[in-house]
PDB file of C-alpha atoms and ligand atoms in Angstrom:
ATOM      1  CA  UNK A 171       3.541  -1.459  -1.235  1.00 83.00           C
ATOM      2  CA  UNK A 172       1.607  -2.518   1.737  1.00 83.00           C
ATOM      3  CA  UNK A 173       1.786  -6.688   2.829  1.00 83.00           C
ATOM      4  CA  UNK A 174      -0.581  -8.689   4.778  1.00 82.00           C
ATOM      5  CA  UNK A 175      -0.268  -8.592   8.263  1.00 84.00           C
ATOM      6  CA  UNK A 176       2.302  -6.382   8.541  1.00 86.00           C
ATOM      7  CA  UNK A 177       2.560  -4.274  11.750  1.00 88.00           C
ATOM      8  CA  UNK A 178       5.009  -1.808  10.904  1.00 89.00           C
ATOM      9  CA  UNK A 179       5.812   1.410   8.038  1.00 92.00           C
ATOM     10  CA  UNK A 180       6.704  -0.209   4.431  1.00 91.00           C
ATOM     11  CA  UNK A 181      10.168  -0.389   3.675  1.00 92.00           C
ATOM     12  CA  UNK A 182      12.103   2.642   3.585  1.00 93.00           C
ATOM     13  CA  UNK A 183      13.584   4.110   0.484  1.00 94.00           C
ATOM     14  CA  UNK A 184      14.692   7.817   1.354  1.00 94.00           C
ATOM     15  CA  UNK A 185      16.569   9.332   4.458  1.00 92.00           C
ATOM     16  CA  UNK A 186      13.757  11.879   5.181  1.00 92.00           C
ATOM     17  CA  UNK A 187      11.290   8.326   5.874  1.00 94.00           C
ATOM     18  CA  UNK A 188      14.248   6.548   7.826  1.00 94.00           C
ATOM     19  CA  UNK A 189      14.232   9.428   9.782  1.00 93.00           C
ATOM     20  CA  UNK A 190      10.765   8.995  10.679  1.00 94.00           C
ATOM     21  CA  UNK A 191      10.660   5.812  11.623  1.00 95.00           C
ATOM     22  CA  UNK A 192      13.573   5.500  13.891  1.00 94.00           C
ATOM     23  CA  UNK A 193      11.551   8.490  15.201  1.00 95.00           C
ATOM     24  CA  UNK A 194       8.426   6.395  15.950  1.00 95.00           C
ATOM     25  CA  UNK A 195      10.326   3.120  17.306  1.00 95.00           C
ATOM     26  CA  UNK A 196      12.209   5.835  19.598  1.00 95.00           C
ATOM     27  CA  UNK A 197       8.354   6.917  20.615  1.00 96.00           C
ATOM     28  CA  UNK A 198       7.138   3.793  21.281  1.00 96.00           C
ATOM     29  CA  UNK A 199      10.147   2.247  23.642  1.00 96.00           C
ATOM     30  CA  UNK A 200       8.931   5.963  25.920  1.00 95.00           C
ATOM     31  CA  UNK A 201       5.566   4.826  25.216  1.00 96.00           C
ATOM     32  CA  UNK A 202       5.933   1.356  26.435  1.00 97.00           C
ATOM     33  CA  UNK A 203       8.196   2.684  29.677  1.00 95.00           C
ATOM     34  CA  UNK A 204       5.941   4.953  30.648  1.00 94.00           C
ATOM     35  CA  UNK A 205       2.922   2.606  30.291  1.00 96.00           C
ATOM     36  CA  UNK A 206       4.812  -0.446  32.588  1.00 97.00           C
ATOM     37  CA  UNK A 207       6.368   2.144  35.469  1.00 91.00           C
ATOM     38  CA  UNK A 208       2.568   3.560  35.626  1.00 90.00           C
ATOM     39  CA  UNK A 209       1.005   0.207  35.818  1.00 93.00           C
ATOM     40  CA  UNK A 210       3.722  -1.231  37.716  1.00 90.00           C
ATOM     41  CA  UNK A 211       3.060   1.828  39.979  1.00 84.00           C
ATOM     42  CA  UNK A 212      -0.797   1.098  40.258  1.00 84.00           C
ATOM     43  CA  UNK A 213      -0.301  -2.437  40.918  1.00 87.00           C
ATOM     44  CA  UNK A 214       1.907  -1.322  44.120  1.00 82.00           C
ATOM     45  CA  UNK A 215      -0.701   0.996  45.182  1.00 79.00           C
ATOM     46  CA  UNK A 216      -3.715  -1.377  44.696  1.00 81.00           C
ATOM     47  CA  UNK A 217      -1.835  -4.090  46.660  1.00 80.00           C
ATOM     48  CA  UNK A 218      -1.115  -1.720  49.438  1.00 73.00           C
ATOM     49  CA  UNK A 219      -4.865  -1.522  50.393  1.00 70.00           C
ATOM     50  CA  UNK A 220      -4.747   2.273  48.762  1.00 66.00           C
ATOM     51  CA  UNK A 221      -3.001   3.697  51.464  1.00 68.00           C
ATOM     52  CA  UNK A 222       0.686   3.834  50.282  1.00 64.00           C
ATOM     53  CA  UNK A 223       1.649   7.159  51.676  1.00 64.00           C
ATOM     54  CA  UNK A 224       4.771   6.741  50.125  1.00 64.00           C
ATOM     55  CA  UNK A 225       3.640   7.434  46.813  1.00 67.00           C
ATOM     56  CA  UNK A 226      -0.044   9.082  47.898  1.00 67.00           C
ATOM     57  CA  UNK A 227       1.212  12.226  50.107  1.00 72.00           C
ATOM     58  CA  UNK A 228       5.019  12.520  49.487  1.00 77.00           C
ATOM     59  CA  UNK A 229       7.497  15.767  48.271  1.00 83.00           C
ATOM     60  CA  UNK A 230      10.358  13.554  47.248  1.00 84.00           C
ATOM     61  CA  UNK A 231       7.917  11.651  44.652  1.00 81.00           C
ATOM     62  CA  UNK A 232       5.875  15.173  43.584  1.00 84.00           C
ATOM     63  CA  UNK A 233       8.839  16.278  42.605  1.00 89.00           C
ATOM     64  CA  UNK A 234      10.170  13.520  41.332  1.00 87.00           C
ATOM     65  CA  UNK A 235       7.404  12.780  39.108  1.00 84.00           C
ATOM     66  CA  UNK A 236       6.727  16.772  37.994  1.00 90.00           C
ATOM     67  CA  UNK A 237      10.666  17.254  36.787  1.00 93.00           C
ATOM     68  CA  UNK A 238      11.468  13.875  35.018  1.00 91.00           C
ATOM     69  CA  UNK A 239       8.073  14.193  32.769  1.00 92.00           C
ATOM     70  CA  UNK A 240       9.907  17.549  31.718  1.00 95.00           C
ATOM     71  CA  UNK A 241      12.663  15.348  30.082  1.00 94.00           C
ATOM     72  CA  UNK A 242      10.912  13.268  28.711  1.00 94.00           C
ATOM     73  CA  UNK A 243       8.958  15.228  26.791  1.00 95.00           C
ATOM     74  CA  UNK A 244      11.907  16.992  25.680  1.00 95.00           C
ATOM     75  CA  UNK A 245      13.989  14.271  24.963  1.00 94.00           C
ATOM     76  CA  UNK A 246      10.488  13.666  22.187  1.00 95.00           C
ATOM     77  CA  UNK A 247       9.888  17.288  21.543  1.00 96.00           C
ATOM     78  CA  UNK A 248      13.932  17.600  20.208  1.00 95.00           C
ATOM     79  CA  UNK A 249      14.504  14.650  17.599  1.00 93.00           C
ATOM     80  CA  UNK A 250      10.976  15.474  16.391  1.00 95.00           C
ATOM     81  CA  UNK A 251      12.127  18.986  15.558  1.00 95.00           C
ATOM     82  CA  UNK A 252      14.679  17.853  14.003  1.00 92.00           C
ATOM     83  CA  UNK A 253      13.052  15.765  11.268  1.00 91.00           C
ATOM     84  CA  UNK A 254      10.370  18.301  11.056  1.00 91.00           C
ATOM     85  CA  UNK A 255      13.210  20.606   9.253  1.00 91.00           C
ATOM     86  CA  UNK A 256      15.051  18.445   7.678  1.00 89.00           C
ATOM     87  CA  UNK A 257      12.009  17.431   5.735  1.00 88.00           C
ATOM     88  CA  UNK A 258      11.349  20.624   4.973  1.00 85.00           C
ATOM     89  CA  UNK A 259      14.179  21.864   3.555  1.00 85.00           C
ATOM     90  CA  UNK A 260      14.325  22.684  -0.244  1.00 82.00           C
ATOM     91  CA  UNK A 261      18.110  21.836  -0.600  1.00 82.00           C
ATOM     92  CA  UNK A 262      18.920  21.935  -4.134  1.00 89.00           C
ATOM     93  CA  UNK A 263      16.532  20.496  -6.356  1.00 91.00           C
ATOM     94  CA  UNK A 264      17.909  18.949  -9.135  1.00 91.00           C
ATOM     95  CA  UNK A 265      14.465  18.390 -10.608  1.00 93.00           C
ATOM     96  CA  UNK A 266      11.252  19.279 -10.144  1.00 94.00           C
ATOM     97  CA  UNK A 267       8.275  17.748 -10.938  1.00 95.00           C
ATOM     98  CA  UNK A 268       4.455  18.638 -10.385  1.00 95.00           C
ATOM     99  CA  UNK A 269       1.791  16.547  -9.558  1.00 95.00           C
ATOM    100  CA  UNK A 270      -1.746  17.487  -9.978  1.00 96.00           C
ATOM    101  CA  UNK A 271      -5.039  15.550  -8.540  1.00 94.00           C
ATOM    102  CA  UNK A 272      -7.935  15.491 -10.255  1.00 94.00           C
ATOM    103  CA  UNK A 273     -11.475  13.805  -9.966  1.00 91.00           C
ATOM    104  CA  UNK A 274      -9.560  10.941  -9.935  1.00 91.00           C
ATOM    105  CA  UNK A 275      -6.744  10.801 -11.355  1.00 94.00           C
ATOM    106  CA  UNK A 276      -2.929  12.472 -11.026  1.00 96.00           C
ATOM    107  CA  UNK A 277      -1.681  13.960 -13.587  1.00 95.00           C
ATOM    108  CA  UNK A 278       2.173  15.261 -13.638  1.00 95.00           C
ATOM    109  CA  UNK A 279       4.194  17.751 -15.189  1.00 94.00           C
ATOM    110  CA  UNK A 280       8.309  17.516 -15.670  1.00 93.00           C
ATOM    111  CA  UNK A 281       8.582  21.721 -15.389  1.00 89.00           C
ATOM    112  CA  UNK A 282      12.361  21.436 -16.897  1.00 89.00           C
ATOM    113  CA  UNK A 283      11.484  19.358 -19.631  1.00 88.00           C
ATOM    114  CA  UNK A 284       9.428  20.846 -22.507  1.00 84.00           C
ATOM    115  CA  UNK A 285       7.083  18.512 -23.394  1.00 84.00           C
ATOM    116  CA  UNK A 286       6.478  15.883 -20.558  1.00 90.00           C
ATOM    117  CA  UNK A 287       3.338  15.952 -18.896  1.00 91.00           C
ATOM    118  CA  UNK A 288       0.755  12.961 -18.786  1.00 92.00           C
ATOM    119  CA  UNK A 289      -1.704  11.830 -16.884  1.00 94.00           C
ATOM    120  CA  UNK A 290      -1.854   8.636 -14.598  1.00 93.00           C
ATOM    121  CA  UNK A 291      -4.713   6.493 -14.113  1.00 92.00           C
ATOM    122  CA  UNK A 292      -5.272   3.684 -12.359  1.00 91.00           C
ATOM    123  CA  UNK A 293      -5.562   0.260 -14.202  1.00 87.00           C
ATOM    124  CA  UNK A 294      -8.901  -1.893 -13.409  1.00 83.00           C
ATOM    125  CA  UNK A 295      -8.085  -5.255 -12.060  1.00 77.00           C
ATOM    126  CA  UNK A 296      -9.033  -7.311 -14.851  1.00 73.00           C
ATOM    127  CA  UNK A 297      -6.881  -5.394 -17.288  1.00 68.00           C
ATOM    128  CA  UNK A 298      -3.500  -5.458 -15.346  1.00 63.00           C
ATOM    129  CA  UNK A 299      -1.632  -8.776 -14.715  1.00 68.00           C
ATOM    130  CA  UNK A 300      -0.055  -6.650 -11.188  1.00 65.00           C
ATOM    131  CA  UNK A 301      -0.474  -8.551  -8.011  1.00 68.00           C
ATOM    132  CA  UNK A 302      -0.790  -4.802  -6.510  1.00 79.00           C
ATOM    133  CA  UNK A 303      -4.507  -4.098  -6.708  1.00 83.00           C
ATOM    134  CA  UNK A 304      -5.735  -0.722  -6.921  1.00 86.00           C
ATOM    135  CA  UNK A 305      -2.266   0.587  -7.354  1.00 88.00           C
ATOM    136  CA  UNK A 306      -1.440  -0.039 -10.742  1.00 88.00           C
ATOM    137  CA  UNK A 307      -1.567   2.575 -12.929  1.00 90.00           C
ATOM    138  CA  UNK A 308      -1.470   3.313 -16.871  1.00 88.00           C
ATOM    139  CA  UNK A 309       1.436   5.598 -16.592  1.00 91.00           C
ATOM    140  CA  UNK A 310       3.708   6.109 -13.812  1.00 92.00           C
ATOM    141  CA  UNK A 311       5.818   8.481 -12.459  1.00 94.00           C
ATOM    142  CA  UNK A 312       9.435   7.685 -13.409  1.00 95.00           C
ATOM    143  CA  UNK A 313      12.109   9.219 -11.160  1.00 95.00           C
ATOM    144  CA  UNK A 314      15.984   9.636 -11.185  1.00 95.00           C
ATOM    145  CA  UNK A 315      17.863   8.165  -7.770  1.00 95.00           C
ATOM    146  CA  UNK A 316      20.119   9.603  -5.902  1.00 94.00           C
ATOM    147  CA  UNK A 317      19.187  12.744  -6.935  1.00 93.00           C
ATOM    148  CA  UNK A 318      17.392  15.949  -4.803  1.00 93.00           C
ATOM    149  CA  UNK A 319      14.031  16.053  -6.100  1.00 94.00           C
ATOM    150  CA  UNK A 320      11.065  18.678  -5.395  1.00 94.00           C
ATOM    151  CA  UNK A 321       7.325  17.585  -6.102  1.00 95.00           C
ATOM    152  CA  UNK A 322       4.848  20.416  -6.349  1.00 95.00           C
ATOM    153  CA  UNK A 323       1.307  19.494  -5.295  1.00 96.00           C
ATOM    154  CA  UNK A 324      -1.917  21.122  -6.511  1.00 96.00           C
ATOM    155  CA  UNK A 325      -5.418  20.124  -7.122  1.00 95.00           C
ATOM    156  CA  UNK A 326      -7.485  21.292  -9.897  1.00 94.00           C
ATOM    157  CA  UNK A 327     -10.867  20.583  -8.549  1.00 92.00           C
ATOM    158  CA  UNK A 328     -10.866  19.868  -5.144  1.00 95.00           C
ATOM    159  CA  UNK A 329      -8.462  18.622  -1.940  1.00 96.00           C
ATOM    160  CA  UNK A 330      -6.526  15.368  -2.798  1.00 96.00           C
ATOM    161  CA  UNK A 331      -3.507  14.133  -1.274  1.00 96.00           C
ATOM    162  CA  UNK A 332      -0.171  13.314  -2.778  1.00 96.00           C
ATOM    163  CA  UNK A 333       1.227  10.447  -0.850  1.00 95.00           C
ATOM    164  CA  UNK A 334       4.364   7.634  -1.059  1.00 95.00           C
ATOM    165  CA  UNK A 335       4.387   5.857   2.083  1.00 94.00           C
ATOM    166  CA  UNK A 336       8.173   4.408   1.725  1.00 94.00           C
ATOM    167  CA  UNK A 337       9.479   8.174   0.646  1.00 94.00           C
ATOM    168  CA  UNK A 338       8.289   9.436   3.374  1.00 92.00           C
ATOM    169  CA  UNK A 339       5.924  12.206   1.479  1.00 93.00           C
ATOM    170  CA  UNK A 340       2.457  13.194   1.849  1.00 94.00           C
ATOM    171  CA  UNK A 341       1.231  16.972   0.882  1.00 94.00           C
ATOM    172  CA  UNK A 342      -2.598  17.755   0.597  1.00 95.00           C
ATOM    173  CA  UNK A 343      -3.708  19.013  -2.935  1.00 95.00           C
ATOM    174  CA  UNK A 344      -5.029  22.111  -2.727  1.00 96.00           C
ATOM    175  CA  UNK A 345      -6.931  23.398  -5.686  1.00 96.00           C
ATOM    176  CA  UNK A 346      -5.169  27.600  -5.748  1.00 95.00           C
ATOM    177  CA  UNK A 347      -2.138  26.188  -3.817  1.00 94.00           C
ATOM    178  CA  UNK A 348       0.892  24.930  -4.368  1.00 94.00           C
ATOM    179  CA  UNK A 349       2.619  22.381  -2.147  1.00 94.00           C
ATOM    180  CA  UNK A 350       6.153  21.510  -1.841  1.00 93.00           C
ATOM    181  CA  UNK A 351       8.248  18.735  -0.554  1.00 93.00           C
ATOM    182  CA  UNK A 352      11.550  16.808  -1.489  1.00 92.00           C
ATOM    183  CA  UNK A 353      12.002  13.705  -1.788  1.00 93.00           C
ATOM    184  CA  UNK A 354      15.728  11.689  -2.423  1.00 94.00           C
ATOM    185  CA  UNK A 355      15.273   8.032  -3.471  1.00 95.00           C
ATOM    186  CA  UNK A 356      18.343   6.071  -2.563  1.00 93.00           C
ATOM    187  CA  UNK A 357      17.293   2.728  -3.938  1.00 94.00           C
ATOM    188  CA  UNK A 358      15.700   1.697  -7.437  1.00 95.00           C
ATOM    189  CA  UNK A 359      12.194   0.419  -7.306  1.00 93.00           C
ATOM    190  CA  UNK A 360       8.606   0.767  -7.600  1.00 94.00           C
ATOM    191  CA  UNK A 361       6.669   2.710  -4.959  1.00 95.00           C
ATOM    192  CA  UNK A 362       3.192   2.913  -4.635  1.00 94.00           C
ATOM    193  CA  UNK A 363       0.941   5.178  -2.948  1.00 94.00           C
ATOM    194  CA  UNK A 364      -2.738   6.629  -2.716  1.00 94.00           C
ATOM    195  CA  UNK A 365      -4.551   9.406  -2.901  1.00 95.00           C
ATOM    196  CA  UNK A 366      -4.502  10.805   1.181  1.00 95.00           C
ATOM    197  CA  UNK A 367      -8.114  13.239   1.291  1.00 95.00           C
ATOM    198  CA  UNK A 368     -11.511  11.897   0.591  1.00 95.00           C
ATOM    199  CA  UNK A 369     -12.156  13.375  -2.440  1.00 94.00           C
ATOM    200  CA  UNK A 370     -15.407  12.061  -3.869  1.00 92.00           C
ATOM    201  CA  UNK A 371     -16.804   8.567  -4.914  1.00 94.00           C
ATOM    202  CA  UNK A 372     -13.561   7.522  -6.676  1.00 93.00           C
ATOM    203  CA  UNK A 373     -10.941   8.469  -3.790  1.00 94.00           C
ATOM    204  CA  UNK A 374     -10.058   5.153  -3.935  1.00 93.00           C
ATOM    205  CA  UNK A 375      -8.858   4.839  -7.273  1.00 93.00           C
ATOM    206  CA  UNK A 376      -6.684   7.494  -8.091  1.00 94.00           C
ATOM    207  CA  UNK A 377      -3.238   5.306  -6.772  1.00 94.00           C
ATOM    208  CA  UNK A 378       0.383   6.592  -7.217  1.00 95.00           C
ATOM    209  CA  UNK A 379       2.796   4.787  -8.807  1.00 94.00           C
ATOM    210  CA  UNK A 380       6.508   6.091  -8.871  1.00 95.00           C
ATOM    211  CA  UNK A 381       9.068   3.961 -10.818  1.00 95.00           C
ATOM    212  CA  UNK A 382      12.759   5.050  -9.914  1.00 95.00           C
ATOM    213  CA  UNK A 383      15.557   4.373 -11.672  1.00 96.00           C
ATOM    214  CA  UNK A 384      18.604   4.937 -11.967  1.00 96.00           C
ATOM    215  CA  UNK A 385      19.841   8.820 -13.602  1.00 94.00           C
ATOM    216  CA  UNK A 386      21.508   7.161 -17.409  1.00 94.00           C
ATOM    217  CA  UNK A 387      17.774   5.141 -17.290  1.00 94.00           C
ATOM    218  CA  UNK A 388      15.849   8.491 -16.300  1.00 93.00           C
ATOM    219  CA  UNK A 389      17.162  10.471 -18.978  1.00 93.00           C
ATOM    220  CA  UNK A 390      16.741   8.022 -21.658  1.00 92.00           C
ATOM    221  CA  UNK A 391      13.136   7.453 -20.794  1.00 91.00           C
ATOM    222  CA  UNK A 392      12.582  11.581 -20.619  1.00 91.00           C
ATOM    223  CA  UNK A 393      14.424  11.863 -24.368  1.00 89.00           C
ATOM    224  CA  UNK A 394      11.761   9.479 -25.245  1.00 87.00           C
ATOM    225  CA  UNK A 395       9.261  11.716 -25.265  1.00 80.00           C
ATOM    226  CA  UNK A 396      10.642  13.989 -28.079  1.00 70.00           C
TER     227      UNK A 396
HETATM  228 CU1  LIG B 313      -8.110  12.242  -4.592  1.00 91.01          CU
HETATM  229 CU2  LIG B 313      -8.779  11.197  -2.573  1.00 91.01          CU
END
């Protein structure tokens, strides 16, 4: 769940979001290059009365400076690619589950277990003893680790967004659509999340709350419900 004054993504807790963020600190040490050899650059020229012609009228630096953006960019344009695809690919899902928003709530569906579906509201304040505010809801979604699973997504009356932060997931909640993505949890824990699309008056209160645990755990808990 989100902290105080933190700067950076939560925690990680699948590959697919460990992916992305070594993706973004890559990003950001370009970023922050760039940024100082530009104002480093501009700093030269300023204290050179504006009339560098070095770096004003030059081929060598045209060149320069045309070519090694090319790089650059690619050396961005590549790795992002690459985590582009591996997020999307179905792999073999070992389960599936669906989620579906509603005016506002989630409600979720085990599709290869007969009889689990339930819906997940969130608790009010008052009622829950949970430091995590707003997040806390009356059921949650309990998921096996180490273990390839897909989420459908699909709203029943209009756009929400399905969305766990540390996982690495978000998929919008299309009412007539289905969304996929895949998630693989490699630690046990609680994850939270929130609704992603503003929805209506109660976006705010339709959290996500996914409890993983290990598989023995998982399929006690889905026996349960026979
Ligand atoms: Cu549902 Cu915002």
């Amino acid at each position: 769940m989100p902290t105080w004054s933190s700067l950076n993504f939560q925690d990680s807790a699948s590959p697919g979001m460990e992916q992305l963020i070594f993706f973004h600190d890559f990003t950001m040490i370009v970023i922050t290059l760039i940024t100082v050899m530009v104002g480093l650059n501009m700093v030269f020229i300023c204290s050179y009365n504006l009339t560098n012609r070095f770096l004003l009228q030059e081929q060598l630096v045209e060149i320069v400076w045309t070519i090694f953006p090319v790089f650059i960019l690619l050396s961005i344009a590549l790795p992002s690619l690459k985590a582009l695809y591996l997020l999307d690919d179905p792999f073999n899902p070992s389960i599936t589950i669906k989620a579906v928003g509603h005016q506002w709530y989630w409600s979720y569906e085990y599709s290869d277990f007969p009889d689990i579906e339930f819906d997940s509201y969130m608790l009010p304040e008052e009622n829950s003893n949970s430091i995590a505010r707003l997040l806390e809801t009356d059921n949650s979604l309990v998921l096996p680790t180490f273990s390839q699973i897909r989420v459908l997504v699909t709203g029943a009356d209009v756009i929400h967004s399905w969305t766990v932060p540390s996982l690495g997931v978000k998929a919008d909640a299309v009412p007539g659509r289905l969304n996929q993505m895949m998630m693989y949890i490699n630690r046990s824990g609680i994850f939270y999340g929130q609704c992603s699309e503003i929805c209506g008056s109660n976006h705010s209160f339709m959290p996500i709350k996914v409890e993983a645990v290990p598989m023995s755990y998982f399929v006690n808990w889905a026996m349960s419900f026979n």
